[in-house]
Amino acid sequence: MSKNVKSVVFSGVQPSGNLHLGNYLGAIKNFVDLQKKMKCIYCIADLHAITISQDPKELKKNILDTTAGFIACGLDFKKSIIFNQSSVSGHAELAWIFNCVSRIGWMNRMTQFKEKAGANKENANVGLYVYPNLMAADILLYKATHVPVGDDQKQHLELTRDIAQKFNNDFNAENFFPLPEPLIQEKLSRVMSLRDGKKKMSKSEESDYSRIDLKDDAETIKKKIKKAKTDSSPIPEKIEDLKNRPEAQNLLNIYSFVTNSTVEKTLKEMKGKDFSKFKDHLSDALVSVICPIGKKIKELESDTANLKKILKEGSEKASTIAKNNLKEIKEILGFIQS
Ligand code: AQP
């Protein structure tokens, strides 16, 4: 990144259900750390959420709940811009422009579409297919330079860089869009499902027992961890011995991350123990990190007027930046602006 490019952080979370441990450890925790160092813009990605069928009443509630979740996790709406995506029309406008820059071949490589569309691809909505172009628009509308995301979004970030580069080349606009860099948690880039260590923890997974929600109370967390899938072997001594034990690896990763330790140290401490014993330690660690956040979310959710006010103020700030950048983009494209 050239020295005179101003650092801007952008990221978003879909209001497609309750925030969970994966969203927190993989993304939102990083959002909070970054706001101490850089200008940050965080959106509740409601336009992305409708790529999967949503009940309008439920969606409205989820947008406010996600806003409460952001703040409860430590985002400061005075310092960072927090808003919902659909209230800034520039996201949809730039996404259309990028639909005309991006290539079908690029879209066809996106693994998230393949996973989410499943076997019935022909019946998937077009929005789900071009989701990565909207994500590129979200980021580049603010000329963001850094994007904190979980490991699952890495491929979409690479596509964003391709789109930025192609736009700059096609329109002779050297360095107009920065090539944004992903900021991925090194120690824990992907939290896996508690039911299947090969699948990521996800809001839309049917079983509640597959994830820890940030609003889960202590009892629920303990119950979910107790039921979490493991295997019959005890905790090994060496990391190499976790190789074909994805569920064991996942629980040890989570424990090490939330206790600010490393997997090596955890193995030293826990080697030879049964998973049932280890799970008690894991539950205690999770309860101490998650329950205070859940309590705060519930408090914030009770004042919807306040949450709407926060989003309105954020949307106004985001719109000002978006409008200025879109003006430049339209000039580059040759549109007449009245
Ligand atoms: N399991 C995960 N581990 C690490 N990071 C994760 N993220 C999501 N799941 C994990 C990160 O959280 C941010 C917000 O994600 P999102 O809600 O916008 O979309 P998603 O990645 O599709 O998350 P879900 O929970 O799986 O939602 P649904 O089920 O609605 O699709 C992103 O930075 C993501 O990497």
XYZ file of N, CA and C in Angstrom, residues 70-234:
495
model
N -23.070 -5.407 18.052
C -21.842 -4.647 17.747
C -21.421 -3.823 18.970
N -22.397 -3.115 19.518
C -22.076 -2.198 20.617
C -21.708 -2.986 21.880
N -22.446 -4.053 22.117
C -22.155 -4.870 23.308
C -20.760 -5.494 23.224
N -20.301 -5.792 22.020
C -18.956 -6.376 21.864
C -17.858 -5.325 22.040
N -18.246 -4.053 22.016
C -17.248 -3.010 22.270
C -17.071 -1.999 21.147
N -17.910 -2.048 20.113
C -17.774 -1.017 19.086
C -18.339 0.297 19.616
N -17.620 1.373 19.306
C -17.997 2.690 19.813
C -18.573 3.491 18.648
N -19.892 3.746 18.697
C -20.522 4.416 17.542
C -20.148 5.892 17.430
N -19.467 6.425 18.432
C -18.993 7.819 18.321
C -17.670 7.828 17.536
N -16.903 6.772 17.695
C -15.590 6.678 17.061
C -15.705 6.074 15.658
N -16.466 4.982 15.547
C -16.598 4.275 14.264
C -17.971 4.565 13.669
N -18.071 4.405 12.359
C -19.378 4.588 11.711
C -20.092 3.237 11.716
N -21.289 3.212 12.298
C -22.084 1.979 12.338
C -23.425 2.274 11.674
N -23.769 1.521 10.656
C -25.008 1.829 9.911
C -25.521 0.565 9.238
N -26.751 0.644 8.713
C -27.246 -0.504 7.947
C -27.159 -0.191 6.453
N -26.654 -1.181 5.745
C -26.266 -1.070 4.338
C -27.361 -0.484 3.441
N -28.622 -0.933 3.603
C -29.675 -0.510 2.676
C -30.001 0.976 2.813
N -29.546 1.624 3.894
C -29.867 3.042 4.052
C -28.883 3.937 3.288
N -27.870 3.344 2.691
C -26.939 4.124 1.842
C -27.053 3.559 0.422
N -27.730 4.298 -0.440
C -28.082 3.737 -1.752
C -26.855 3.477 -2.638
N -25.739 4.117 -2.295
C -24.516 3.946 -3.082
C -24.040 2.490 -3.161
N -24.373 1.679 -2.159
C -23.932 0.269 -2.187
C -24.539 -0.448 -3.395
N -25.855 -0.252 -3.573
C -26.539 -0.934 -4.677
C -26.108 -0.342 -6.025
N -25.881 0.980 -6.046
C -25.464 1.624 -7.310
C -24.098 1.115 -7.767
N -23.152 1.080 -6.811
C -21.804 0.640 -7.195
C -21.797 -0.861 -7.510
N -22.669 -1.606 -6.835
C -22.737 -3.046 -7.127
C -23.148 -3.247 -8.589
N -24.071 -2.422 -9.084
C -24.470 -2.557 -10.496
C -23.281 -2.276 -11.413
N -22.561 -1.209 -11.077
C -21.383 -0.856 -11.894
C -20.401 -2.035 -11.894
N -20.199 -2.639 -10.730
C -19.261 -3.766 -10.647
C -19.807 -5.026 -11.336
N -21.127 -5.147 -11.433
C -21.679 -6.266 -12.224
C -21.182 -6.168 -13.661
N -20.905 -4.927 -14.090
C -20.459 -4.717 -15.465
C -18.933 -4.723 -15.593
N -18.223 -4.844 -14.488
C -16.753 -4.915 -14.504
C -16.311 -6.362 -14.260
N -16.987 -6.989 -13.311
C -16.637 -8.354 -12.891
C -16.967 -9.344 -14.023
N -16.322 -10.500 -14.021
C -16.497 -11.500 -15.099
C -17.279 -12.721 -14.601
N -18.063 -13.310 -15.483
C -18.842 -14.502 -15.098
C -17.911 -15.630 -14.635
N -16.770 -15.748 -15.309
C -15.798 -16.787 -14.923
C -15.348 -16.606 -13.481
N -15.201 -15.323 -13.073
C -14.778 -15.058 -11.686
C -15.863 -15.530 -10.719
N -17.116 -15.200 -11.046
C -18.242 -15.582 -10.175
C -18.306 -17.106 -10.034
N -18.081 -17.787 -11.167
C -18.221 -19.255 -11.164
C -17.213 -19.953 -10.260
N -16.172 -19.218 -9.877
C -15.164 -19.846 -9.003
C -15.504 -19.709 -7.511
N -16.516 -18.907 -7.208
C -16.788 -18.599 -5.792
C -17.381 -19.806 -5.055
N -16.672 -20.272 -4.054
C -17.112 -21.500 -3.380
C -18.337 -21.261 -2.491
N -18.486 -20.027 -1.950
C -19.637 -19.790 -1.069
C -20.948 -19.962 -1.838
N -20.972 -19.497 -3.105
C -22.198 -19.666 -3.900
C -22.506 -21.153 -4.069
N -21.460 -21.907 -4.382
C -21.668 -23.359 -4.592
C -22.232 -23.996 -3.316
N -21.663 -23.594 -2.174
C -22.130 -24.190 -0.905
C -23.558 -23.779 -0.595
N -23.854 -22.460 -0.765
C -25.183 -21.973 -0.362
C -26.271 -22.352 -1.362
N -25.925 -22.389 -2.654
C -26.944 -22.725 -3.660
C -27.236 -24.225 -3.635
N -26.261 -24.999 -3.223
C -26.446 -26.444 -3.124
C -26.666 -27.085 -4.478
N -27.448 -28.166 -4.483
C -27.616 -28.944 -5.704
C -28.521 -28.224 -6.705
N -29.442 -27.389 -6.193
C -30.421 -26.757 -7.074
C -29.975 -25.355 -7.512
N -28.826 -25.296 -8.197
C -28.233 -24.012 -8.598
C -29.150 -23.176 -9.488
N -29.861 -23.859 -10.399
C -30.711 -23.161 -11.366
C -31.814 -22.360 -10.675
N -32.180 -22.780 -9.482
C -33.276 -22.139 -8.765
C -32.794 -21.095 -7.752
N -31.468 -20.911 -7.668
C -30.927 -19.927 -6.714
C -31.224 -18.523 -7.240
N -31.382 -17.556 -6.354
C -31.630 -16.195 -6.856
C -30.323 -15.577 -7.368
N -30.493 -14.617 -8.301
C -29.312 -14.028 -8.955
C -28.473 -13.252 -7.940
N -29.155 -12.698 -6.920
C -28.439 -11.938 -5.881
C -27.388 -12.785 -5.182
N -27.720 -14.036 -4.932
C -26.776 -14.929 -4.259
C -25.531 -15.140 -5.137
N -25.772 -15.177 -6.444
C -24.683 -15.389 -7.403
C -23.732 -14.174 -7.457
N -24.341 -12.968 -7.468
C -23.502 -11.761 -7.596
C -23.185 -11.111 -6.238
N -23.476 -11.825 -5.166
C -23.165 -11.388 -3.799
C -21.736 -10.819 -3.702
N -20.724 -11.484 -4.271
C -19.355 -10.951 -4.123
C -19.170 -9.583 -4.789
N -19.963 -9.269 -5.834
C -19.845 -7.939 -6.453
C -20.400 -6.865 -5.511
N -21.478 -7.216 -4.795
C -22.018 -6.270 -3.805
C -21.004 -6.089 -2.668
N -20.361 -7.184 -2.288
C -19.363 -7.081 -1.208
C -18.187 -6.186 -1.650
N -17.795 -6.312 -2.904
C -16.716 -5.446 -3.426
C -17.180 -3.988 -3.396
N -18.453 -3.765 -3.752
C -18.990 -2.395 -3.740
C -19.005 -1.828 -2.324
N -19.394 -2.655 -1.345
C -19.425 -2.200 0.056
C -18.060 -1.634 0.457
N -17.041 -2.385 0.107
C -15.677 -2.049 0.552
C -15.133 -0.848 -0.220
N -15.310 -0.905 -1.553
C -14.658 0.112 -2.392
C -15.429 1.431 -2.418
N -16.710 1.402 -2.038
C -17.489 2.650 -1.951
C -16.819 3.623 -0.975
N -16.109 3.072 -0.001
C -15.421 3.912 0.994
C -13.916 3.916 0.763
N -13.487 3.370 -0.384
C -12.054 3.228 -0.695
C -11.321 2.608 0.501
N -11.933 1.576 1.062
C -11.336 0.938 2.245
C -10.042 0.228 1.870
N -9.093 0.270 2.794
C -7.780 -0.331 2.546
C -7.599 -1.645 3.320
N -8.393 -1.817 4.392
C -8.248 -3.007 5.235
C -9.616 -3.571 5.575
N -9.743 -4.898 5.491
C -11.043 -5.532 5.723
C -10.892 -6.703 6.708
N -11.314 -6.494 7.959
C -11.247 -7.606 8.913
C -12.382 -8.594 8.655
N -12.050 -9.825 8.340
C -13.060 -10.858 8.053
C -12.567 -12.214 8.566
N -13.494 -13.147 8.657
C -13.114 -14.519 8.942
C -12.502 -15.139 7.693
N -11.810 -16.234 7.890
C -11.117 -16.933 6.808
C -12.056 -17.302 5.652
N -13.352 -17.554 5.971
C -14.316 -17.965 4.938
C -14.547 -16.882 3.889
N -14.210 -15.628 4.211
C -14.466 -14.538 3.262
C -13.232 -14.159 2.438
N -12.148 -14.914 2.611
C -10.880 -14.574 1.940
C -11.033 -14.542 0.415
N -11.764 -15.520 -0.105
C -11.904 -15.589 -1.568
C -12.651 -14.360 -2.106
N -13.663 -13.906 -1.361
C -14.402 -12.716 -1.800
C -13.527 -11.462 -1.767
N -12.608 -11.430 -0.805
C -11.684 -10.306 -0.714
C -10.731 -10.285 -1.912
N -10.298 -11.480 -2.310
C -9.399 -11.560 -3.475
C -10.137 -11.061 -4.707
N -11.410 -11.407 -4.816
C -12.216 -10.938 -5.956
C -12.361 -9.409 -5.912
N -12.528 -8.869 -4.723
C -12.638 -7.396 -4.583
C -11.386 -6.732 -5.139
N -10.241 -7.316 -4.841
C -8.977 -6.763 -5.346
C -8.924 -6.850 -6.871
N -9.422 -7.971 -7.422
C -9.449 -8.125 -8.890
C -10.354 -7.071 -9.532
N -11.497 -6.838 -8.910
C -12.436 -5.845 -9.459
C -11.815 -4.443 -9.394
N -11.194 -4.124 -8.251
C -10.574 -2.800 -8.100
C -9.500 -2.595 -9.171
N -8.685 -3.629 -9.349
C -7.594 -3.538 -10.324
C -8.128 -3.397 -11.749
N -9.168 -4.165 -12.077
C -9.717 -4.119 -13.440
C -10.355 -2.755 -13.714
N -11.074 -2.233 -12.720
C -11.684 -0.910 -12.879
C -10.580 0.128 -13.124
N -9.563 0.114 -12.271
C -8.472 1.096 -12.413
C -7.814 0.998 -13.796
N -7.618 -0.244 -14.277
C -6.974 -0.431 -15.585
C -7.905 -0.032 -16.719
N -9.163 -0.547 -16.687
C -10.105 -0.311 -17.791
C -10.370 1.167 -18.020
N -10.406 1.927 -16.911
C -10.782 3.337 -17.043
C -9.586 4.274 -16.866
N -8.389 3.713 -17.002
C -7.199 4.552 -16.908
C -7.175 5.393 -15.641
N -7.607 4.778 -14.555
C -7.701 5.523 -13.295
C -6.706 4.904 -12.317
N -5.440 5.153 -12.591
C -4.394 4.497 -11.807
C -4.550 4.766 -10.317
N -4.519 3.712 -9.515
C -4.620 3.811 -8.044
C -5.917 4.425 -7.545
N -6.962 4.519 -8.405
C -8.202 5.142 -7.922
C -8.785 4.328 -6.753
N -9.001 3.050 -7.005
C -9.431 2.193 -5.895
C -8.191 1.561 -5.272
N -8.067 1.591 -3.959
C -6.967 0.841 -3.338
C -7.233 -0.658 -3.477
N -6.208 -1.469 -3.366
C -6.418 -2.922 -3.372
C -6.483 -3.355 -1.909
N -7.704 -3.563 -1.395
C -7.843 -3.776 0.058
C -7.238 -5.073 0.551
N -6.692 -4.991 1.749
C -6.037 -6.177 2.333
C -6.939 -6.835 3.371
N -7.055 -8.162 3.316
C -7.832 -8.836 4.367
C -7.062 -8.836 5.683
N -7.756 -8.643 6.778
C -7.130 -8.771 8.101
C -7.797 -9.965 8.766
N -7.098 -11.086 8.767
C -7.690 -12.325 9.270
C -6.990 -12.707 10.569
N -7.781 -13.023 11.599
C -7.194 -13.446 12.885
C -6.263 -14.621 12.601
N -4.997 -14.472 12.996
C -4.077 -15.577 12.691
C -4.327 -16.795 13.576
N -4.623 -16.508 14.858
C -4.722 -17.610 15.813
C -6.010 -18.410 15.664
N -7.078 -17.737 15.233
C -8.349 -18.455 15.107
C -9.144 -17.841 13.961
N -8.882 -18.322 12.765
C -9.498 -17.696 11.598
C -10.864 -18.290 11.282
N -11.158 -19.493 11.786
C -12.443 -20.128 11.490
C -12.905 -20.963 12.686
N -14.029 -20.603 13.245
C -14.603 -21.395 14.341
C -15.538 -22.413 13.697
N -15.382 -23.673 14.067
C -16.167 -24.710 13.409
C -17.420 -25.063 14.217
N -18.360 -25.706 13.532
C -19.610 -26.133 14.163
C -19.321 -27.086 15.325
N -20.147 -27.011 16.372
C -19.958 -27.920 17.515
C -20.469 -29.325 17.201
N -21.188 -29.466 16.079
C -21.722 -30.780 15.694
C -20.878 -31.460 14.621
N -20.102 -30.640 13.889
C -19.320 -31.185 12.774
C -18.075 -30.309 12.585
N -16.946 -30.829 12.981
C -15.705 -30.049 12.963
C -15.197 -29.688 11.571
N -15.896 -30.169 10.532
C -15.448 -29.820 9.171
C -16.290 -28.684 8.585
N -17.364 -28.313 9.298
C -18.243 -27.231 8.806
C -18.075 -26.009 9.691
N -18.145 -24.795 9.081
C -17.961 -23.625 9.948
C -19.212 -23.369 10.786
N -19.010 -22.780 11.957
C -20.141 -22.379 12.791
C -20.895 -21.305 12.022
N -22.221 -21.428 11.955
C -22.970 -20.526 11.082
C -24.356 -20.222 11.650
N -24.841 -18.978 11.373
C -26.167 -18.577 11.875
C -27.264 -19.421 11.271
N -27.067 -19.800 10.002
C -28.168 -20.461 9.293
C -28.162 -21.988 9.440
N -27.197 -22.518 10.187
C -27.206 -23.966 10.452
C -28.428 -24.303 11.319
N -29.164 -25.332 10.918
C -30.436 -25.612 11.588
C -30.297 -25.877 13.096
N -29.341 -26.710 13.456
C -29.245 -27.099 14.865
C -28.655 -25.975 15.731
N -29.401 -25.596 16.774
C -28.930 -24.611 17.746
C -27.689 -25.118 18.467
N -27.568 -26.434 18.549
C -26.438 -27.051 19.251
C -25.140 -26.988 18.445
N -25.226 -26.450 17.221
C -24.010 -26.345 16.405
C -23.220 -25.094 16.754
N -23.860 -24.169 17.483
C -23.176 -22.880 17.730
C -23.456 -22.360 19.132
N -22.579 -21.440 19.576
C -22.814 -20.685 20.810
C -23.267 -19.309 20.364
N -24.472 -18.928 20.706
C -24.949 -17.579 20.387
C -24.454 -16.614 21.454
N -24.230 -15.362 21.047
C -23.736 -14.388 22.039
C -24.772 -14.117 23.120
N -26.047 -14.455 22.833
C -27.087 -14.217 23.846
C -27.368 -15.450 24.712
N -26.630 -16.530 24.508
C -26.850 -17.736 25.319
C -26.503 -17.467 26.786
N -27.335 -17.984 27.693
C -26.992 -17.823 29.114
C -26.030 -18.950 29.532
N -25.542 -18.857 30.771
C -24.510 -19.792 31.237
C -24.978 -21.250 31.127
N -26.232 -21.481 31.507
C -26.771 -22.851 31.471
C -26.723 -23.404 30.051
N -27.179 -22.569 29.100
C -27.231 -22.995 27.691
C -25.829 -23.262 27.153
N -24.899 -22.387 27.494
C -23.517 -22.583 27.016
C -22.992 -23.928 27.531
N -23.217 -24.181 28.822
C -22.715 -25.437 29.421
C -23.342 -26.650 28.738
N -24.658 -26.534 28.467
C -25.358 -27.657 27.845
C -24.813 -27.908 26.425
N -24.609 -26.814 25.676
C -24.135 -26.963 24.293
C -22.724 -27.556 24.247
N -21.871 -27.102 25.178
C -20.493 -27.620 25.196
C -20.497 -29.092 25.616
N -21.365 -29.417 26.568
C -21.462 -30.816 27.022
C -21.841 -31.727 25.851
N -22.757 -31.221 25.004
C -23.239 -32.022 23.877
C -22.322 -31.943 22.652
N -21.327 -31.041 22.682
C -20.459 -30.848 21.502
C -19.779 -32.170 21.139
N -19.713 -32.413 19.838
C -19.129 -33.678 19.376
C -17.611 -33.712 19.671
N -17.146 -34.836 20.163
C -15.684 -35.048 20.284
C -15.424 -36.497 19.879
N -14.273 -37.027 20.275
C -14.049 -38.449 19.992
C -13.666 -39.127 21.303
N -13.395 -40.395 21.250
C -13.207 -41.117 22.521
C -11.771 -41.029 23.066
N -10.833 -40.494 22.269
C -9.439 -40.443 22.759
C -9.248 -39.268 23.716
N -8.285 -39.383 24.633
C -8.013 -38.244 25.529
C -7.274 -37.121 24.789
